[in-house]
Coordinates of C-alpha atoms in Angstrom, one line a residue:
M1321 CA -29.7 -22.0 0.8
E1322 CA -30.5 -19.7 -2.1
G1323 CA -28.1 -16.7 -2.1
N1324 CA -25.6 -18.5 0.0
E1325 CA -24.6 -21.2 -2.4
M1326 CA -20.9 -21.3 -3.1
T1327 CA -19.9 -20.9 -6.8
E1328 CA -17.5 -23.7 -7.7
Q1329 CA -14.2 -22.4 -9.0
R1330 CA -13.3 -23.6 -12.5
P1331 CA -9.9 -25.1 -13.1
G1332 CA -7.4 -22.4 -14.2
E1333 CA -9.8 -19.6 -13.5
H1334 CA -7.4 -17.5 -11.4
M1335 CA -4.5 -18.0 -13.8
A1336 CA -6.6 -17.1 -16.8
A1337 CA -7.8 -13.9 -15.1
E1338 CA -4.4 -12.9 -14.0
I1339 CA -2.9 -13.3 -17.5
S1340 CA -5.6 -11.1 -18.8
Q1341 CA -5.0 -8.4 -16.2
Q1342 CA -1.4 -7.8 -17.4
P1343 CA -2.0 -5.0 -20.0
A1344 CA -3.7 -2.8 -17.4
I1345 CA -1.0 -3.6 -14.7
L1346 CA 1.8 -2.8 -17.1
A1347 CA 0.2 0.5 -18.1
G1348 CA -0.2 1.3 -14.4
I1349 CA 3.4 0.7 -13.7
V1350 CA 4.4 3.1 -16.5
E1351 CA 2.2 5.7 -15.0
R1352 CA 4.0 5.2 -11.6
Q1353 CA 7.5 5.3 -13.0
A1354 CA 8.3 8.5 -11.1
E1355 CA 8.3 6.4 -7.9
I1356 CA 10.8 4.1 -9.4
A1357 CA 12.9 7.0 -10.7
E1358 CA 13.3 8.2 -7.1
V1359 CA 14.9 4.9 -6.1
A1360 CA 17.1 5.2 -9.2
E1361 CA 18.2 8.7 -8.2
A1362 CA 19.2 7.3 -4.8
I1363 CA 21.3 4.6 -6.5
S1364 CA 22.9 7.2 -8.8
K1365 CA 24.1 9.2 -5.8
R1366 CA 26.1 6.1 -4.7
P1367 CA 27.5 4.9 -8.0
P1368 CA 28.3 1.1 -7.7
R1369 CA 31.4 -0.7 -8.8
F1370 CA 29.3 -3.7 -9.8
A1371 CA 25.9 -5.2 -9.1
L1372 CA 24.6 -8.4 -7.5
L1373 CA 21.1 -9.9 -7.8
A1374 CA 19.4 -12.4 -5.4
A1375 CA 16.2 -14.3 -6.2
R1376 CA 14.4 -17.6 -6.4
G1377 CA 12.0 -19.3 -8.8
S1378 CA 10.3 -17.0 -11.4
S1379 CA 12.0 -14.0 -9.7
D1380 CA 15.3 -15.6 -10.5
H1381 CA 14.5 -15.4 -14.2
A1382 CA 13.5 -11.8 -13.7
A1383 CA 16.9 -11.2 -12.1
L1384 CA 18.7 -12.8 -15.0
Y1385 CA 16.8 -10.3 -17.3
A1386 CA 18.0 -7.5 -15.0
K1387 CA 21.6 -8.9 -15.3
Y1388 CA 21.5 -8.4 -19.0
L1389 CA 20.1 -4.9 -18.6
I1390 CA 22.7 -3.9 -16.1
E1391 CA 25.6 -5.2 -18.1
V1392 CA 24.3 -3.8 -21.5
L1393 CA 22.7 -0.6 -20.4
L1394 CA 24.8 0.4 -17.5
G1395 CA 28.1 -1.2 -18.5
L1396 CA 28.6 -2.7 -15.0
P1397 CA 29.7 -6.2 -14.1
C1398 CA 26.8 -8.1 -12.6
G1399 CA 26.3 -11.5 -11.0
L1400 CA 23.6 -13.7 -9.6
V1401 CA 24.0 -14.5 -5.9
S1402 CA 23.9 -17.9 -4.4
P1403 CA 22.1 -17.1 -1.1
S1404 CA 23.3 -20.3 0.6
T1405 CA 26.9 -18.9 0.6
A1406 CA 25.7 -16.5 3.3
T1407 CA 22.8 -18.5 4.9
L1408 CA 24.5 -21.9 5.1
Y1409 CA 28.2 -21.2 4.8
G1410 CA 28.4 -17.9 6.5
A1411 CA 30.3 -16.1 3.8
R1412 CA 30.7 -12.4 4.5
P1413 CA 32.3 -10.7 1.4
D1414 CA 33.3 -7.1 1.2
L1415 CA 30.3 -5.4 -0.5
R1416 CA 31.2 -1.8 -0.2
D1417 CA 30.2 0.2 -3.3
V1418 CA 28.1 -2.7 -4.5
L1419 CA 24.5 -2.5 -5.7
F1420 CA 22.6 -5.5 -4.3
I1421 CA 19.1 -6.0 -5.7
T1422 CA 16.8 -8.7 -4.2
V1423 CA 13.8 -9.8 -6.3
S1424 CA 11.0 -11.6 -4.6
Q1425 CA 7.3 -11.4 -5.4
S1426 CA 6.3 -12.3 -1.8
G1427 CA 9.2 -10.8 0.0
G1428 CA 8.9 -13.7 2.5
S1429 CA 11.6 -16.2 1.8
P1430 CA 14.0 -16.5 4.8
D1431 CA 17.1 -17.0 2.7
L1432 CA 16.5 -13.9 0.6
I1433 CA 15.8 -11.8 3.7
E1434 CA 18.9 -13.1 5.4
V1435 CA 21.2 -12.6 2.4
T1436 CA 19.8 -9.0 2.0
E1437 CA 20.5 -8.2 5.7
T1438 CA 24.0 -9.6 5.3
A1439 CA 24.7 -7.6 2.2
R1440 CA 23.5 -4.4 3.9
R1441 CA 25.8 -5.1 6.9
Q1442 CA 28.7 -5.7 4.5
G1443 CA 28.3 -2.3 3.0
A1444 CA 26.1 -2.9 -0.1
L1445 CA 23.3 -0.5 -1.2
T1446 CA 20.4 -2.9 -0.9
V1447 CA 17.2 -2.6 -3.0
S1448 CA 14.2 -4.9 -2.8
V1449 CA 11.9 -5.4 -5.8
T1450 CA 8.7 -7.0 -4.5
N1451 CA 4.9 -7.2 -4.8
T1452 CA 4.6 -7.0 -1.1
P1453 CA 5.8 -3.6 0.2
S1454 CA 5.0 -4.6 3.8
S1455 CA 7.1 -7.7 3.6
P1456 CA 10.2 -8.5 5.8
L1457 CA 12.3 -8.2 2.7
R1458 CA 11.3 -4.6 2.2
A1459 CA 12.2 -3.9 5.8
A1460 CA 15.6 -5.6 5.3
A1461 CA 16.6 -3.5 2.3
E1462 CA 17.5 0.2 2.3
L1463 CA 15.5 1.0 -0.8
G1464 CA 12.4 -0.6 -2.3
V1465 CA 10.5 -0.8 -5.5
D1466 CA 6.8 -1.9 -5.3
I1467 CA 5.8 -3.6 -8.5
G1468 CA 2.1 -3.1 -7.7
A1469 CA 0.7 -6.1 -9.5
G1470 CA -2.0 -6.7 -6.9
L1471 CA -2.9 -9.9 -5.1
E1472 CA -2.0 -13.0 -7.2
K1473 CA -4.2 -16.0 -6.4
A1474 CA -2.9 -18.5 -8.9
V1475 CA 0.1 -20.5 -7.7
A1476 CA 1.9 -20.0 -11.0
A1477 CA 3.2 -16.5 -11.2
T1478 CA 2.0 -14.6 -14.3
K1479 CA 1.2 -10.9 -13.7
T1480 CA 3.8 -10.6 -10.9
Y1481 CA 6.5 -11.9 -13.3
S1482 CA 5.8 -9.4 -16.1
A1483 CA 5.3 -6.6 -13.6
T1484 CA 8.7 -7.4 -12.0
L1485 CA 10.4 -7.3 -15.5
L1486 CA 8.9 -3.9 -16.2
S1487 CA 9.8 -2.5 -12.8
L1488 CA 13.4 -3.7 -13.2
Y1489 CA 13.6 -2.2 -16.7
L1490 CA 12.3 1.2 -15.5
L1491 CA 14.7 1.2 -12.5
I1492 CA 17.8 0.3 -14.5
D1493 CA 16.8 2.6 -17.4
A1494 CA 16.3 5.5 -14.9
V1495 CA 19.8 4.8 -13.3
R1496 CA 21.3 5.5 -16.7
G1497 CA 19.3 8.7 -17.1
G1498 CA 16.5 7.3 -19.3
K1499 CA 12.9 8.2 -19.2
G1500 CA 11.4 4.8 -20.0
E1501 CA 10.4 5.8 -23.5
D1502 CA 10.6 2.2 -24.8
A1503 CA 8.1 1.2 -22.2
E1504 CA 5.5 3.9 -22.7
K1505 CA 3.1 1.8 -24.8
L1506 CA 3.7 -1.6 -23.2
G1507 CA 0.2 -1.8 -21.9
E1508 CA -1.2 -1.4 -25.5
L1509 CA 1.4 -3.8 -26.9
A1510 CA 0.6 -6.4 -24.3
Q1511 CA -3.1 -6.3 -25.2
Q1512 CA -2.2 -6.6 -28.9
T1513 CA -0.1 -9.6 -28.1
L1514 CA -2.8 -11.3 -26.1
D1515 CA -5.5 -10.6 -28.6
G1516 CA -3.3 -11.5 -31.6
S1517 CA -2.0 -14.8 -30.3
V1518 CA -5.3 -16.5 -29.4
E1519 CA -5.5 -18.7 -32.5
G1520 CA -1.8 -19.5 -32.4
V1521 CA -1.9 -20.5 -28.7
Q1522 CA -4.9 -22.8 -29.4
R1523 CA -3.0 -24.5 -32.3
A1524 CA 0.0 -25.0 -30.0
V1525 CA -2.1 -26.5 -27.3
D1526 CA -3.7 -28.9 -29.8
R1527 CA -0.4 -29.8 -31.3
Y1528 CA 1.5 -30.4 -28.0
R1529 CA -1.1 -31.7 -25.6
F1530 CA 0.4 -35.2 -25.7
V1531 CA 4.0 -34.3 -25.8
D1532 CA 6.1 -35.4 -22.8
R1533 CA 9.4 -33.6 -23.4
V1534 CA 9.9 -29.9 -24.2
L1535 CA 13.1 -27.8 -24.6
T1536 CA 12.8 -24.1 -24.4
T1537 CA 15.6 -21.9 -25.8
G1538 CA 16.5 -18.3 -26.4
R1539 CA 19.5 -15.9 -26.6
G1540 CA 20.2 -12.6 -24.9
Y1541 CA 17.3 -11.0 -23.1
S1542 CA 15.1 -13.8 -24.4
Y1543 CA 17.0 -16.4 -22.4
A1544 CA 15.1 -15.3 -19.3
T1545 CA 11.8 -16.0 -21.2
A1546 CA 13.0 -19.4 -22.1
L1547 CA 13.7 -20.2 -18.5
E1548 CA 10.4 -18.8 -17.3
G1549 CA 8.5 -20.7 -20.0
S1550 CA 10.1 -23.9 -19.0
L1551 CA 9.1 -23.4 -15.4
K1552 CA 5.5 -22.6 -16.3
L1553 CA 5.2 -25.7 -18.5
A1554 CA 6.7 -27.9 -15.7
E1555 CA 4.7 -26.6 -12.8
T1556 CA 1.3 -26.4 -14.5
S1557 CA 1.4 -29.3 -17.0
Y1558 CA 4.0 -31.5 -15.3
L1559 CA 6.0 -31.7 -18.5
A1560 CA 9.7 -32.7 -18.5
A1561 CA 10.8 -29.2 -19.6
R1562 CA 14.3 -27.9 -19.8
A1563 CA 15.6 -24.5 -20.8
Y1564 CA 18.9 -23.8 -22.5
S1565 CA 20.6 -20.8 -23.9
G1566 CA 20.8 -21.3 -27.6
A1567 CA 24.6 -21.3 -27.4
D1568 CA 24.6 -24.0 -24.6
L1569 CA 22.1 -26.1 -26.5
L1570 CA 24.6 -26.6 -29.3
H1571 CA 27.3 -27.5 -26.8
G1572 CA 25.9 -31.0 -26.0
P1573 CA 22.2 -31.1 -25.2
V1574 CA 21.3 -31.0 -28.9
A1575 CA 22.4 -34.7 -29.0
A1576 CA 19.3 -35.6 -27.0
V1577 CA 16.9 -33.9 -29.5
D1578 CA 15.0 -36.1 -31.8
G1579 CA 11.6 -36.4 -33.4
E1580 CA 9.9 -36.8 -30.1
T1581 CA 11.1 -33.5 -28.8
A1582 CA 9.2 -30.2 -28.9
V1583 CA 11.3 -27.1 -29.0
L1584 CA 9.9 -23.7 -27.9
A1585 CA 12.2 -21.1 -29.3
V1586 CA 11.9 -17.5 -28.1
T1587 CA 12.8 -15.3 -31.1
S1588 CA 12.3 -11.5 -30.9
Q1589 CA 13.7 -8.8 -33.1
G1590 CA 17.2 -7.7 -32.2
H1591 CA 20.7 -9.2 -31.8
G1592 CA 19.4 -12.4 -30.2
V1593 CA 17.4 -13.7 -33.2
G1594 CA 20.4 -13.8 -35.5
A1595 CA 22.2 -16.0 -33.0
M1596 CA 19.3 -18.4 -32.9
Q1597 CA 19.3 -19.3 -36.7
E1598 CA 22.0 -21.9 -36.4
V1599 CA 20.4 -23.4 -33.3
L1600 CA 17.0 -23.9 -34.9
E1601 CA 18.5 -25.3 -38.1
A1602 CA 20.4 -27.8 -36.0
V1603 CA 17.3 -29.0 -33.9
G1604 CA 15.2 -29.0 -37.1
K1605 CA 17.7 -31.4 -38.8
R1606 CA 17.3 -33.7 -35.8
G1607 CA 13.6 -33.9 -36.4
A1608 CA 12.4 -31.6 -33.5
D1609 CA 9.1 -29.9 -33.8
V1610 CA 9.8 -26.2 -33.3
L1611 CA 7.4 -23.6 -32.0
A1612 CA 8.7 -20.1 -32.5
V1613 CA 7.3 -17.4 -30.2
G1614 CA 8.3 -13.7 -30.6
S1615 CA 8.3 -10.7 -32.9
A1616 CA 10.8 -12.4 -35.2
S1617 CA 9.0 -15.8 -35.2
A1618 CA 8.3 -15.4 -38.9
D1619 CA 12.0 -15.1 -39.6
V1620 CA 13.2 -18.5 -38.3
P1621 CA 12.6 -22.1 -39.3
A1622 CA 9.6 -23.5 -37.4
A1623 CA 6.6 -25.8 -37.7
L1624 CA 4.4 -23.3 -35.8
R1625 CA 4.7 -19.6 -35.1
I1626 CA 3.2 -17.2 -32.6
G1627 CA 3.9 -13.5 -33.2
V1628 CA 4.4 -10.9 -30.5
A1629 CA 3.9 -7.2 -30.9
P1630 CA 7.2 -5.6 -32.0
S1631 CA 9.1 -3.6 -29.4
A1632 CA 12.6 -2.5 -28.4
E1633 CA 14.7 -5.6 -27.7
E1634 CA 15.3 -4.6 -24.1
V1635 CA 11.6 -4.8 -23.2
A1636 CA 10.6 -7.7 -25.5
P1637 CA 10.7 -10.3 -22.7
I1638 CA 7.8 -8.5 -21.0
L1639 CA 5.7 -9.3 -24.1
E1640 CA 7.2 -12.7 -25.1
I1641 CA 6.1 -14.4 -22.0
L1642 CA 2.4 -13.6 -22.4
P1643 CA 1.5 -16.2 -25.1
I1644 CA 3.7 -18.8 -23.3
Q1645 CA 1.7 -18.3 -20.1
R1646 CA -1.4 -19.0 -22.1
I1647 CA 0.1 -22.1 -23.7
A1648 CA 1.0 -23.4 -20.2
L1649 CA -2.6 -22.7 -19.0
G1650 CA -4.1 -24.4 -22.1
L1651 CA -1.9 -27.5 -21.9
S1652 CA -2.6 -27.9 -18.2
L1653 CA -6.4 -27.9 -18.9
A1654 CA -6.1 -30.0 -22.0
R1655 CA -4.2 -32.6 -20.0
G1656 CA -6.8 -32.7 -17.2
G1657 CA -5.0 -30.5 -14.7
D1658 CA -5.7 -27.4 -12.7
P1659 CA -2.9 -24.9 -13.0
D1660 CA -4.4 -23.0 -10.0
S1661 CA -3.6 -26.0 -7.8
P1662 CA -0.5 -27.7 -9.1
R1663 CA 0.5 -30.7 -7.0
G1664 CA 3.0 -30.2 -4.3
L1665 CA 3.3 -26.5 -4.7
L1666 CA 2.4 -23.5 -2.5
K1667 CA 2.2 -19.8 -3.5
V1668 CA 5.1 -18.9 -1.2
T1669 CA 8.1 -21.2 -1.0
K1670 CA 10.3 -20.6 2.0
T1671 CA 13.9 -21.8 1.7
R1672 CA 17.2 -21.3 3.5

C-alpha cells in the first residue's frame, strides 16, 4: 500500500552513516568533558598504586590505548585483566588502592560485570566506561563515564570505538590535571580526515579487494589502531587479518610475509613512526604491498598512502581509525558482503 511500503536497507547503510557521525560525536564529547572531569576528580582523591583494565573485542583495543595513556601520562603501572581468572578460576586478588576500569560499549557482557563486581569487593576503585549508562556494568561500578555515542545499529563498532578512545583520553588527562587541550579540535580534525581520505580509501579498496591475507601493524599508541583495523577487516570482509606490534612483527612473523601479503601500517607523527621505519623496510624487501595510514604516512616506504590530519600523538588513534573503518566498509561491499550483517555475529556478545 502506498505510504506503508518498506524501504529496503542498502548493504552497509548503517556502518556508513555511523562512520560519518563521528566528527559531531567527538565534538560533543569535548563539550561534555566537565562530566568526565568529575569522575577524574573522584579518582584523584583515591590515588591508585596501579591500574587494571578489563574489556572484550573492540573495547579491548580501546583499553590497550588507555594502558599506554596511563603508563605514559600518569606514570602508573597498568595491566590488562583476563576476566576468566575471576569468572572461571575464582581468583580473588588484593585490589586495595587499585584503579579498575572496565570498558564495554554495551555494558552487558556477564564476564565483565562479574569481574567488575569482584574487583569492587576486593577493594578496587571501579570505573565503567560504556555507551549504555543504564547497563548492569554501570550499576556494578562505583563510578561511570558515559561515552554518549548514541545508538549504534551496525554490528561493527565504529562511532562507539572512537568515542570510547576520546572518553578514555579525557578521563586520564584530567586525572593528571590536564584540561583536554589536545582534544579541543578533534571534531574538526575528524571531519578533515574523513573528507581528505575519500580518494585514498577508494584506491585502497580497488587495490586490495581481491587480497586474502592482511597484516596490520603499528607501534606505541598506534598499536591499538592496528588491532582494531585487523578486527574490522576480519569481521566485515572475512579477510585473514592479523595484527602485530611492529616490534613483534620482526621477531618471527615477518618470515610469513611475501608478495601475496598486504600490510596496513599505522604511522602517525611522534615516537612510534621512527620505530616503524625498520619494520616497513623489512616487509618491503620481502615483496609485501604496504598501505600506510596516518599523519606520517608520507614519511615511510609504502605503495599507497592515506594521510590523517596531524594531532598530538596521544590522540592520533582517534583519527587514524577513521579511514580504516571506511576501507573495511568499502572492501566488504566490493567483495559482495554486507558489513551491517556479518555472518555469525551479533551486536552484543555475551561471554563468561
